[in-house]
Amino acid sequence: MPFPLLTAITFMPLLAGIIILLVPKNRTGLIKGIATAATGIVLVLSILMLTGFDYNSSAMQFSENLSWIPQVNINYHLGVDGISIGLIFLTALLGFLACVGSYGIKERQKEYYFLYLLLNTGMLGTFLALDLFLFYVFWEVVLVPMYFLIGIWGGPRKEYAAIKFFIYTLAGSVFMLLSILALYFASQPHTFNMLELASGNCGVFAKGFQIIVFAGFYLGFAIKVPVFPFHTWLPDAHVEAPTPISVLLAGVLLKMGGYGFFRISYPILKDAAIYFALPFAILGLINIVYGAFVAMAQTDFKKMVAYSSVSHMGFVMLGLASMTITGFNGALLQMFNHGIITGGLFLLVGVLYDRAHTRDIDKFGGLGAKMPVYAGVLTVFTLASLGLPGLSGFVSEFMSLMGGFISFRLITAISVLGIVITAGYFLYMIQRVLLGPLNNAWTGISDINKRELFTLVPLMAVVIAIGVYPLMILNYQSAAIAKLIQDIGGLLL
Amino acid sequence: MSVSASIGYFLPELILAGAAIAVLIAGLFIRNKAVLGALCLAAIILSICNMPHSFQATGPLFSNMLINDSFSEFFKEITLLVMGLVILISIGYKPLDDESAGEYYFLLMSAAVAMMLAAASDNLIMIYISLEAISLISYILTAFLKHNRSSSEAALKYFLFGTLSTGVMLYGISFIYGLFGTTDLSAISSALLSSGVNGLAASVSLILIFAGLSFKCALIPFHMWVPDTYQGAPTPITAFLSAGPKAIGFAILIRIFLKNFFPMFPDWVDIVQAVSIITMTAGNILAINQEDIKRMLGYSSIAQAGYILIGFVVGTSLGIQAVMYYIIAYVLMNIGAFGCVILVFNSIKSDCIEEYSGLSRREPALAFCLTVFLLSLAGIPPLAGFFGKFMVFAAAIQSKYYMLAIAGVINSVLAVFYYVKVIKFMYLNDPRTSVKEPKPFPAKLAIIIALIGILVIGLFPVPFINWIGNSLL
Amino acid sequence: MVKYAHLIPLFPFIAFAINILFGRRLKKASAVISITASTISLAIAAVTYAGFLKGGGSYAVGRWLSFGGIPLDFGVTVDGLSCMMLMVVTIVGTLIQVYSVGYMHDDKRFSRFFAYLSLFMGSMLGLLLSDNFVMLYIFWEGVGLCSYLLISFWFERPAAAKAGMKAFITTRIGDTGLLIGILLLFFSAKTLYFRDLGHLGINDALLTVIALLIFCGAVGKSAQFPLHVWLPDAMEGPTPVSALIHAATMVAAGVYLVARTYGLFIAHHGALIWVAYIGAITALMAATIATVNNDIKRILAYSTISQLGLMMLALGVGGYEGGTFHLMTHAFFKALLFLCAGSVIHAVHTQDIFKMGGLLGKMKVTGWTFIIGSLAIAGVPPLSGFWSKDEMLSEILREGHPFLFAIAVITSLLTAFYMFRLIFVVLFGKPRSELHAHESPAVMTIPLAVLAVFSVFAGFFKPVKVEYFMLGVSMFIVIGGIGTAYVFYILGNKVLPASVRSKFSFLYKIILNKYYIDEIYEAALIRPCMSLAKFAASFDLRFVDGAVNLTAYLSMIAGRIQSWFDKYIVDGAVNMVANITWLCSAVFRRLQTGFIQNYILIAFLGLAIMILIKLIGGY
């Protein structure tokens, strides 16, 4: 039996978490060390996975398939292909960096790192699971530590934000559970295996049935993405969560919804996906433009970034709606890029908040003079986020738009306007925070420190690398996307 | 089978009955609830060891009064599990004094015998008698804290309500007797299959019987005793009431409705479906605003009964399996939760949810356990409560009861709110006191068993599903 | 030799990386790095030009992306247009960087300035070399970024910070059109390469739309009406930046884009005439504003807008040769003018021309090069501006647009007028305020001298046949424009301008306020946009999120109502019943409350309903 790489990736954090439970509470150094080591190992393993991955193949790789509950045909089935590999790397990378970013957390550290690691296992498992039941289990496992992480270490309205996040996302996912069950009983033989269900070997589902099941999955995924009008948990959760958790929330959790569309909704429910293409495009448009407008009016730095996520995830919807190779590639890449960029932005907001204890954009001003390095890094991430060519955000937005344009010209053309608004609010933010005369309140503010820089530089490197040479990551995903489009009968463009 | 031949298959019950008397007598000399409790536990273990474990039905015992099949054996084992856990947490329950421990255990062991009889009854009269026995013992146990006014009041309410329900049930049984000329369930089912019967009369009588059993299972609108009784009764007894009689109630429901009266399935299914939806919805909504944790868990157990009822409504083999699986999970998580409530009560002398503030700081392990139980009750994977819900919803979807399934999932979201409220107080709020009581080992053991139980059967349900599969009617 | 063309942008990028990473340690040495890099680029550009003259061509460098199976290569295009512009940009860029060493010598962010300049040089050269729309778009946004960074370089000044943002967003509005145009082109013609533009085989209407969308990008970048508003504000940046980016190179990129995609425009004249009219409006409008402005840099900025408008006008009527020719000559003399202005500002620390005066005596080199530049732009033969302007005018007339020709002539007349207004006010007469002017250091004056040489002789790079009619027109323009300025500001100094002003006070006010375009935008676009954002945010909070919270609230209320019902209705009835029972029965009196009866009542009611349902529904 080969080394179970994927199991190791998934459960390494949990294992470390259990070890942390056994360590005395006051040995904080050791606890941090264990957590960092575990997430570091996961990162190394995921890089190993990247190097061992054959990107000419669209098949599942490193598969592990064991029977779990044979009575109802549930398997412990993990695997990775071009669709999930980028997201796993993203999770591992952000998981490690946010762990380093968590050193600023000073209270109840043992609980924090345990929950943090549990969260990591949940996220990694979600992207690796190929059995719907297993997928659902990991999906839900994410909720609980997230609730605590927001609720205990969050900001002033943490309790409200935490329970809202929990209930809201749970409300979506229970309908997903019903859809999973419906698929199971509709398939012949009954199976939870995503690949089998997508292959059509288990029977072809009627269109009406597909639409209902799709709607069930949609509730689960759309709330996570989040798609308008299910997005209001996000600003609350983002704003109240501690910095590293905001990073994971924006960087990884939102991707779980998009990934669900890629892995489950589209391949398994092809007819419904085609049926819902137009609504998806319209929702994508609303997300892009509406999110941008709302972001523009925010004065809370974190809230603004949170709404920018709503806007950026609209490109994922648009790319998906296009049913084209270009659009799908763009949407998938957009998820990865958004994770990196927004993760970075949240880290940067955290840097500022740690020093100033406020996030009110209007209270800053002229920080560029006192914090030149910070200003530079913030500018790079902002520019990436507003889709400046040469940085990663542009490539994926451009591809999503290109894909969208094939299918929905008018909608896509209006979506492009979102780019202008995005530029508007981001630059307006830069102007108010970094530029202008130095606000006297911040004369003593110190520039970004080494540890903070350490968490940001890798992300910046990825942003620039993908912006300059996007094939680096597109190569991984293109074969799988091409096969997916072929299977669902999309446009090979 | 004759009486003498039946005795051999009756050993577990006999052991318990013997132990009950023994513990009553021993109680006169040994005034120590731990020792007496250990004696009871020994009897329970012995009883389990003497279970026939032969998964083929050995046919009727005691002149067709009882039946010995794997289905009844399943519920007998559940009964013993419940009893074992209840005794363990009773030992750690402070208000229970050593003086009256003998009586207390005697009553518990007697209740166990009655429950085992109820699970195995194959005759409506036998069902009635054993249920009445359970009820009577429960009334006494509820009022066991003689000096506690609310305990007595709870018992009185429970008693009045219970008497009425069993009366209704008896009325229904008399209808059945009038229709079929027998109370023997096997005979009734063959009569039902061979010849026609007045449908209306039969339906009405079934509804009456259902009403009586609904009281045991705490289904709406026969639930009104639950909050007051749960709140007033000694907590181990609350745990017992929430788990034991409910499980037995479902066992009898399944036996009567899904086996013997199955031909009439279409007649009653829509009513029960409505009861299921109302039960879980009202239970959950009522639980939201409760400030007393025992009351809250009381309403929660009403809601849980609503979910279990889904499997019963579906009535397929998967549905029954779901009910049985859910009952195992439910017993473990509910008793576990009450066990934690007892330990918390020991130190803060309150069942008020707000008093749970900062429990995680004061007693991290206890808070953790209670959190796991509550999350399991809320149906969060990979805990047992989730897999139970999963099975129930699967059964509903398989048989196209979409309404039920949707009502179920919406309710499970609603329920999260009040379960998490407790967790919120424990983890998110600051502690008000720093009192820390030593925790008695038996109670800890019960909680650990329940904790490991819900983790194991949640993560590795295979052997349990096999067990259930072999125990089907 | 052509094969090295792709290396041209590389060296400035390397210089950028070095300067941004190690700038703080390098300090003044960063200027050396930047200048070296751009000198190398200049050398390679020269080699490439030589190679091109021997017959070079375009080539691909590497795969960048693929769109649904259609590959997109990073390629390089080497033709007359790109070679000309490469030379211009590298020459002007290098000179301006040398100049900047003097101009920026005591700035605290000295190395960062050079880092940005290098980034700009790299992006601009990349833009020129791009052989397809996506690469062009990437570098197009890149130069926009540098423009943003450099305009708000002195970000402590709120005006500079605002101006940078305004520039970025305004140009991005145009870029959005460009982006849509690119998307539309790709999906109608399945190509993004410039070389295919001549033979697309798609219908005229679509072609017109694509061309106009692409022109939107040019309008934004080249500050054409109605997106010209950012360029005057961009003068908040350091003067070398204004010279390099906002006069000679980046703003010319719009004209370059139209020239580069000329195949698309000439295929169908519907789009082209738009270019002409937009250019004409811009040229005239900006020229009029320049005549009344008092800020030395803004006068030049409006002049730039106006000149770019002329180029557009020329291109729009089909005058490809004249338009691109003027693009080149303009780069030299406008850079020169800005640098001269910078030198003046450097010396007198003010930008108001009416605070200067008589500077020629104190600043010989600056003064004379300033005059040379002004003569060039005014179109005095045989300076470079004359040749290119002459060619443009004759092309406009030749293509049969007398109306546009008239506009071009008026614009040129105004150009000569406002330039010499500037010259006369700044360099001649008596000082109008206490200024301690001094000549700038050699590092600044030498680039001025070199650029002056180019301004004089750049016109000879291209042989132009002189028509006597055009020569006459040109002479009329030059003499008319300069003569009027002389009358106004030397002879009738103080009296004449004021009396004209009061005579046409209404017109004067409109022009002085730049036709109120900024105000119109503020009222019609920016404020509505901000209110829309505010509205969306409150909608989100109140309505969308409100619905969520309402659901939660309602379930809480439902719980309360049910509890309340349990407690009071049932209990209330209970108390009533209790009272009755108290009257009736001694047995129940002991119970004190009548809970139970009511509970039982309800249970019975439930049971009765069940049976009733059965009775009514079932049978």
PDB file of N, CA and C in Angstrom, chain B residues 88-89 343 438-450:
ATOM      1  N   LEU B  88     -25.267   4.955  37.522  1.00  0.00           N
ATOM      2  CA  LEU B  88     -23.961   5.593  37.669  1.00  0.00           C
ATOM      3  C   LEU B  88     -24.114   7.074  38.002  1.00  0.00           C
ATOM      4  N   ILE B  89     -25.000   7.755  37.259  1.00  0.00           N
ATOM      5  CA  ILE B  89     -25.111   9.188  37.561  1.00  0.00           C
ATOM      6  C   ILE B  89     -25.866   9.419  38.865  1.00  0.00           C
ATOM      7  N   LEU B 343     -23.497  17.195  37.434  1.00  0.00           N
ATOM      8  CA  LEU B 343     -22.200  17.598  37.953  1.00  0.00           C
ATOM      9  C   LEU B 343     -22.108  19.115  38.085  1.00  0.00           C
ATOM     10  N   PRO B 438     -15.277  18.478  43.687  1.00  0.00           N
ATOM     11  CA  PRO B 438     -14.757  17.195  43.208  1.00  0.00           C
ATOM     12  C   PRO B 438     -15.898  16.396  42.585  1.00  0.00           C
ATOM     13  N   LYS B 439     -15.581  15.700  41.520  1.00  0.00           N
ATOM     14  CA  LYS B 439     -16.641  14.999  40.813  1.00  0.00           C
ATOM     15  C   LYS B 439     -16.576  13.510  41.119  1.00  0.00           C
ATOM     16  N   PRO B 440     -17.709  12.942  41.526  1.00  0.00           N
ATOM     17  CA  PRO B 440     -17.701  11.515  41.856  1.00  0.00           C
ATOM     18  C   PRO B 440     -17.377  10.682  40.628  1.00  0.00           C
ATOM     19  N   PHE B 441     -16.573   9.660  40.872  1.00  0.00           N
ATOM     20  CA  PHE B 441     -16.101   8.836  39.774  1.00  0.00           C
ATOM     21  C   PHE B 441     -17.217   8.183  38.969  1.00  0.00           C
ATOM     22  N   PRO B 442     -18.242   7.603  39.604  1.00  0.00           N
ATOM     23  CA  PRO B 442     -19.258   6.905  38.807  1.00  0.00           C
ATOM     24  C   PRO B 442     -19.930   7.811  37.795  1.00  0.00           C
ATOM     25  N   ALA B 443     -20.213   9.033  38.211  1.00  0.00           N
ATOM     26  CA  ALA B 443     -20.859   9.955  37.279  1.00  0.00           C
ATOM     27  C   ALA B 443     -19.923  10.256  36.116  1.00  0.00           C
ATOM     28  N   LYS B 444     -18.639  10.461  36.469  1.00  0.00           N
ATOM     29  CA  LYS B 444     -17.672  10.706  35.400  1.00  0.00           C
ATOM     30  C   LYS B 444     -17.639   9.528  34.439  1.00  0.00           C
ATOM     31  N   LEU B 445     -17.668   8.324  35.036  1.00  0.00           N
ATOM     32  CA  LEU B 445     -17.622   7.117  34.207  1.00  0.00           C
ATOM     33  C   LEU B 445     -18.815   7.092  33.247  1.00  0.00           C
ATOM     34  N   ALA B 446     -20.000   7.404  33.784  1.00  0.00           N
ATOM     35  CA  ALA B 446     -21.191   7.400  32.937  1.00  0.00           C
ATOM     36  C   ALA B 446     -21.020   8.371  31.777  1.00  0.00           C
ATOM     37  N   ILE B 447     -20.497   9.545  32.102  1.00  0.00           N
ATOM     38  CA  ILE B 447     -20.334  10.557  31.047  1.00  0.00           C
ATOM     39  C   ILE B 447     -19.318  10.099  30.024  1.00  0.00           C
ATOM     40  N   ILE B 448     -18.243   9.505  30.512  1.00  0.00           N
ATOM     41  CA  ILE B 448     -17.211   9.054  29.569  1.00  0.00           C
ATOM     42  C   ILE B 448     -17.762   7.949  28.671  1.00  0.00           C
ATOM     43  N   ILE B 449     -18.522   7.028  29.281  1.00  0.00           N
ATOM     44  CA  ILE B 449     -19.116   5.966  28.471  1.00  0.00           C
ATOM     45  C   ILE B 449     -20.010   6.582  27.392  1.00  0.00           C
ATOM     46  N   ALA B 450     -20.826   7.512  27.807  1.00  0.00           N
ATOM     47  CA  ALA B 450     -21.729   8.129  26.843  1.00  0.00           C
ATOM     48  C   ALA B 450     -20.937   8.865  25.757  1.00  0.00           C
TER      49      ALA B 450
END
